[in-house]
CSV table of C-alpha atoms in Angstrom, one decimal:
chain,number,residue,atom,x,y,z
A,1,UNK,CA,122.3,172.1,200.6
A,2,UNK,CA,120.8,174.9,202.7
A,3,UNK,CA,121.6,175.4,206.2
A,4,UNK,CA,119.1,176.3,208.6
A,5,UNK,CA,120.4,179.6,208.5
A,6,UNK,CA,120.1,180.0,205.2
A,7,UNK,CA,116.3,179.1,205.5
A,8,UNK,CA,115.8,181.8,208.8
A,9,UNK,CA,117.4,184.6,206.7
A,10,UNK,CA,114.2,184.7,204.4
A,11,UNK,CA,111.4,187.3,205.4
A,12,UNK,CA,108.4,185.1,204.4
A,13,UNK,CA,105.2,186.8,205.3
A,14,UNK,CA,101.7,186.7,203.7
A,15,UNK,CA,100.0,188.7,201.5
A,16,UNK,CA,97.1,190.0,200.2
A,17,UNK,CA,96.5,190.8,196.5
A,18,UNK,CA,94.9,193.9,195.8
A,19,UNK,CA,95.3,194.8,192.1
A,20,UNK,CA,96.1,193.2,188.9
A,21,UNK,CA,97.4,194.5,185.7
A,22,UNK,CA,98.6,192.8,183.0
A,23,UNK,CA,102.2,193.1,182.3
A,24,UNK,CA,102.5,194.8,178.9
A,25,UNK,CA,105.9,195.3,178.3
A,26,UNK,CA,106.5,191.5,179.4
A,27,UNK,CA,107.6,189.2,176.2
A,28,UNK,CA,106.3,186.3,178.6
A,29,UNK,CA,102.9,186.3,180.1
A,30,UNK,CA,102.8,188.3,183.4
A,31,UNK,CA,101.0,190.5,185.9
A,32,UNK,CA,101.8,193.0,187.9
A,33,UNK,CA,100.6,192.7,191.3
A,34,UNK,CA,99.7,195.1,194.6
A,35,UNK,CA,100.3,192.9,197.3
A,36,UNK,CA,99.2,194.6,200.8
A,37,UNK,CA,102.2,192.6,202.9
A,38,UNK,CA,100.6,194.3,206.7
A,39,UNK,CA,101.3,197.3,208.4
A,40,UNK,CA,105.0,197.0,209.0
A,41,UNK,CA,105.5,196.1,205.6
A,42,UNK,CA,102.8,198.2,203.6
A,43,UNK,CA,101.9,197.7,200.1
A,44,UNK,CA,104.7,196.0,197.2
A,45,UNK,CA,104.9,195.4,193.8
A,46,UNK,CA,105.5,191.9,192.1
A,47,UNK,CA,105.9,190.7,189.2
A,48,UNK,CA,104.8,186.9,188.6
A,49,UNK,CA,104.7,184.9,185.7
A,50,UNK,CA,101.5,183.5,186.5
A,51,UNK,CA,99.2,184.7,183.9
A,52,UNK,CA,98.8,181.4,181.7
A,53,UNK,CA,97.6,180.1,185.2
A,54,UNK,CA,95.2,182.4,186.5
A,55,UNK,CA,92.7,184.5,185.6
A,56,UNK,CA,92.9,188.3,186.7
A,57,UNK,CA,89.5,188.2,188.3
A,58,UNK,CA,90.3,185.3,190.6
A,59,UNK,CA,93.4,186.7,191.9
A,60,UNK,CA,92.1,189.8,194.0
A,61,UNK,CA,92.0,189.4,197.7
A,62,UNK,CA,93.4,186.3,197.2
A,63,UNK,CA,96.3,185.3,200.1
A,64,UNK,CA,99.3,184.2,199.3
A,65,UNK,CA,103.3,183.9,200.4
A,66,UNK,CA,105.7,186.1,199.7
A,67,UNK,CA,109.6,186.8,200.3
A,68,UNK,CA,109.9,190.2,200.9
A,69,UNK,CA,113.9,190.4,201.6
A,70,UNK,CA,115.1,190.1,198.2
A,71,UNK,CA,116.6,192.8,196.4
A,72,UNK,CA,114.3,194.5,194.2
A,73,UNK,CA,114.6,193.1,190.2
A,74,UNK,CA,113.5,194.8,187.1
A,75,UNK,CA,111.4,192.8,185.1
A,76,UNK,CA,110.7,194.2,181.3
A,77,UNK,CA,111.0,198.1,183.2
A,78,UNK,CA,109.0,197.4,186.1
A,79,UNK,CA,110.6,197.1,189.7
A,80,UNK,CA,109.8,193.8,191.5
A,81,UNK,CA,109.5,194.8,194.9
A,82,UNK,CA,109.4,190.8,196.5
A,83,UNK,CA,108.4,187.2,195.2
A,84,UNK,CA,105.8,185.2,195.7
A,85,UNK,CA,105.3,181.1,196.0
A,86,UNK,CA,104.2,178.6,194.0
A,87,UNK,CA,104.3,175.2,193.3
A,88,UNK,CA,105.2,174.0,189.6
A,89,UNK,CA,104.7,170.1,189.1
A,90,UNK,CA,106.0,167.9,185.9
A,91,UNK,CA,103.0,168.4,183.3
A,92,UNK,CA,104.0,172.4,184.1
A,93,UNK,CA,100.6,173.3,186.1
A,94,UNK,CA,101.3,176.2,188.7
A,95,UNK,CA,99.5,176.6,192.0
A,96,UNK,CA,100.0,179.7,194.3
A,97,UNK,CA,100.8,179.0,197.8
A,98,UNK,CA,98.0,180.3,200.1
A,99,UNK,CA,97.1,179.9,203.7
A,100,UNK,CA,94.0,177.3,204.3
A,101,UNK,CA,92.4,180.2,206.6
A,102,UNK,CA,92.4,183.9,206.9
A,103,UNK,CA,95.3,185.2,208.8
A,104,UNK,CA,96.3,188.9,208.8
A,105,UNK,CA,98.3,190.0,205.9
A,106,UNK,CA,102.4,190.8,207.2
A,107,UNK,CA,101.9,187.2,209.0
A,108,UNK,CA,105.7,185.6,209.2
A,109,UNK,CA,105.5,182.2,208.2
A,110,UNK,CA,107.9,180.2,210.3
């Protein structure tokens, strides 16, 4: 179980994509992302595994949720700089987690 402080040591904020590459050097199917995470912040670089799931057209400008306290991760020789949320259920269909309404990107969630 996860304490409560657990939980409040996590930097969640949102995000805002703003470029999309496909992941070449990725033996599974990724993108890299730009995610503009707000001033304080500035822009990152993730890599998701979301690519079987969405299409690189519909991901730009789209908002989503990120942690951006993790230690950065090489994945297949690119430096993920956070990670984003998503939901997974049991037939394997992935859903990003977004906010319902525009909010300005760096927002904490809470």
């Amino acid at each position: 179980m996860a304490t409560i402080e657990d939980f409040m040591n996590l930097d969640i904020r949102v995000g805002r994509i703003i470029e999309v590459q496909i992941h070449e050097a990725a033996t599974k199917p990724m993108y890299i992302l730009k995610v503009d995470l707000g001033q304080e912040i500035g822009e990152r670089t993730i890599v998701a595994g979301i690519r079987d799931h969405y299409i690189m057209g519909g991901l730009e400008n789209k908002r989503i949720i990120c942690i951006v306290n993790l230690e950065p991760r090489k994945i297949a020789g690119v430096e993920s700089q956070g990670m984003l949320l998503a939901a997974e259920d049991d037939q394997g269909n992935v859903v990003l987690l977004t906010t319902d309404s525009e909010i300005k990107e760096g927002s904490k969630i809470r």
